[in-house]
Amino acid sequence: HETDKSHVRVVKQLAQDLPLVRLDKGKIEQVFVNLFMNALHAMPGGGALAVRTYATQLTEVGHRIGSRTADHFTIGDTVVAAEIDDTGMGIPSNQLTKIFDPFFTTKPTGKGTGLGLSVTSKIVALHGGTIDIRNREEGGVRVTIIFKAQERE
């Protein structure tokens, strides 16, 4: 309903037969609702919201993979990723390092508490995952969430 009201086109590219991931459905729904609402707010004149899911095998250590905060990811692990792209305004580069800080917001006074991304980050971390938010070269933002797939028994 919010996407129609905001004139935002939603494009879904959801992979079939993804490996299982151990998640609390309600908490992960909260993560995605918050990310979608942030994207809609960043596109007040309309735009496109793309949601992609896929599984991949980690082949290298990178941003937040293999670091102290994500020691549970190692090369060779199968992970499930969700990417959310928007065509909004993007985030000023000098503010990107602050977006997960409690009470930090880029929204005008009265339009946000600054807790959404802080809570989102904590929920993802509690599920053993990582979240990365960066500006896209073509404009807008890409959010990437990664969770380790359950090993088959």
mmCIF file of C-alpha atoms in Angstrom, residues 49-144:
data_model
loop_
_atom_site.group_PDB
_atom_site.id
_atom_site.type_symbol
_atom_site.label_atom_id
_atom_site.label_comp_id
_atom_site.label_asym_id
_atom_site.label_seq_id
_atom_site.Cartn_x
_atom_site.Cartn_y
_atom_site.Cartn_z
ATOM 1 C CA LEU A 49 12.704 -0.265 -5.233
ATOM 2 C CA ALA A 50 14.463 -3.494 -6.229
ATOM 3 C CA VAL A 51 14.635 -6.476 -3.891
ATOM 4 C CA ARG A 52 16.976 -9.342 -4.748
ATOM 5 C CA THR A 53 17.819 -12.540 -2.895
ATOM 6 C CA TYR A 54 20.484 -15.070 -3.725
ATOM 7 C CA ALA A 55 22.800 -17.667 -2.234
ATOM 8 C CA THR A 56 26.520 -17.614 -2.810
ATOM 9 C CA GLN A 57 29.698 -19.095 -1.464
ATOM 10 C CA LEU A 58 32.173 -16.710 0.133
ATOM 11 C CA THR A 59 35.387 -16.682 -1.860
ATOM 12 C CA GLU A 60 37.244 -13.836 -0.178
ATOM 13 C CA VAL A 61 37.428 -11.849 2.989
ATOM 14 C CA GLY A 62 35.946 -8.404 2.524
ATOM 15 C CA HIS A 63 34.094 -5.627 4.253
ATOM 16 C CA ARG A 64 32.660 -7.077 7.485
ATOM 17 C CA ILE A 65 33.553 -10.625 6.426
ATOM 18 C CA GLY A 66 36.308 -12.207 8.486
ATOM 19 C CA SER A 67 36.568 -9.195 10.778
ATOM 20 C CA ARG A 68 36.247 -9.408 14.558
ATOM 21 C CA THR A 69 32.559 -8.513 14.393
ATOM 22 C CA ALA A 70 31.823 -11.273 11.898
ATOM 23 C CA ASP A 71 34.228 -14.078 12.817
ATOM 24 C CA HIS A 72 31.493 -16.629 12.106
ATOM 25 C CA PHE A 73 31.874 -16.012 8.338
ATOM 26 C CA THR A 74 34.770 -17.787 6.686
ATOM 27 C CA ILE A 75 35.857 -18.391 3.120
ATOM 28 C CA GLY A 76 33.846 -21.258 1.664
ATOM 29 C CA ASP A 77 30.707 -20.618 3.731
ATOM 30 C CA THR A 78 27.395 -20.623 1.914
ATOM 31 C CA VAL A 79 25.478 -17.446 2.668
ATOM 32 C CA VAL A 80 22.076 -16.070 1.789
ATOM 33 C CA ALA A 81 22.018 -12.427 0.766
ATOM 34 C CA ALA A 82 19.244 -9.905 0.335
ATOM 35 C CA GLU A 83 19.887 -6.672 -1.544
ATOM 36 C CA ILE A 84 17.580 -3.687 -1.558
ATOM 37 C CA ASP A 85 18.262 -0.924 -4.089
ATOM 38 C CA ASP A 86 16.426 2.364 -4.261
ATOM 39 C CA THR A 87 16.582 5.268 -6.676
ATOM 40 C CA GLY A 88 16.399 7.871 -3.939
ATOM 41 C CA MET A 89 18.654 10.708 -2.896
ATOM 42 C CA GLY A 90 21.412 8.597 -1.401
ATOM 43 C CA ILE A 91 23.141 9.378 1.887
ATOM 44 C CA PRO A 92 25.691 12.178 2.170
ATOM 45 C CA SER A 93 29.102 10.475 2.295
ATOM 46 C CA ASN A 94 30.087 12.299 5.487
ATOM 47 C CA GLN A 95 27.060 10.735 7.225
ATOM 48 C CA LEU A 96 27.441 7.104 6.077
ATOM 49 C CA THR A 97 29.596 6.180 9.084
ATOM 50 C CA LYS A 98 26.906 7.437 11.491
ATOM 51 C CA ILE A 99 23.771 5.806 10.071
ATOM 52 C CA PHE A 100 23.710 2.933 12.583
ATOM 53 C CA ASP A 101 24.248 5.251 15.587
ATOM 54 C CA PRO A 102 21.223 5.505 17.906
ATOM 55 C CA PHE A 103 19.235 8.722 17.429
ATOM 56 C CA PHE A 104 21.116 9.720 14.262
ATOM 57 C CA THR A 105 18.777 10.620 11.419
ATOM 58 C CA THR A 106 19.004 12.384 8.094
ATOM 59 C CA LYS A 107 15.271 13.117 8.205
ATOM 60 C CA PRO A 108 13.796 16.478 9.204
ATOM 61 C CA THR A 109 12.751 17.038 12.829
ATOM 62 C CA GLY A 110 9.577 15.137 13.606
ATOM 63 C CA LYS A 111 9.986 12.713 10.680
ATOM 64 C CA GLY A 112 12.130 10.060 12.339
ATOM 65 C CA THR A 113 13.551 9.005 15.689
ATOM 66 C CA GLY A 114 16.949 7.894 14.451
ATOM 67 C CA LEU A 115 16.413 4.452 15.942
ATOM 68 C CA GLY A 116 15.340 2.485 12.863
ATOM 69 C CA LEU A 117 18.756 1.601 11.437
ATOM 70 C CA SER A 118 20.268 1.167 14.894
ATOM 71 C CA VAL A 119 17.601 -1.416 15.788
ATOM 72 C CA THR A 120 17.837 -2.980 12.312
ATOM 73 C CA SER A 121 21.596 -3.414 12.681
ATOM 74 C CA LYS A 122 21.219 -4.997 16.123
ATOM 75 C CA ILE A 123 18.577 -7.450 14.900
ATOM 76 C CA VAL A 124 20.751 -8.526 11.966
ATOM 77 C CA ALA A 125 23.782 -8.920 14.262
ATOM 78 C CA LEU A 126 21.772 -10.980 16.765
ATOM 79 C CA HIS A 127 20.983 -13.358 13.892
ATOM 80 C CA GLY A 128 24.698 -13.679 13.101
ATOM 81 C CA GLY A 129 24.396 -11.578 9.970
ATOM 82 C CA THR A 130 25.891 -8.419 8.548
ATOM 83 C CA ILE A 131 24.305 -5.353 7.025
ATOM 84 C CA ASP A 132 26.053 -2.940 4.700
ATOM 85 C CA ILE A 133 24.605 0.283 3.333
ATOM 86 C CA ARG A 134 26.324 2.255 0.601
ATOM 87 C CA ASN A 135 25.484 4.732 -2.106
ATOM 88 C CA ARG A 136 25.153 3.403 -5.640
ATOM 89 C CA GLU A 137 27.130 5.089 -8.417
ATOM 90 C CA GLU A 138 23.948 5.522 -10.455
ATOM 91 C CA GLY A 139 22.175 7.152 -7.491
ATOM 92 C CA GLY A 140 20.248 5.855 -4.546
ATOM 93 C CA VAL A 141 21.341 3.346 -1.955
ATOM 94 C CA ARG A 142 22.070 -0.385 -1.833
ATOM 95 C CA VAL A 143 21.491 -2.296 1.387
ATOM 96 C CA THR A 144 23.069 -5.753 1.547
#
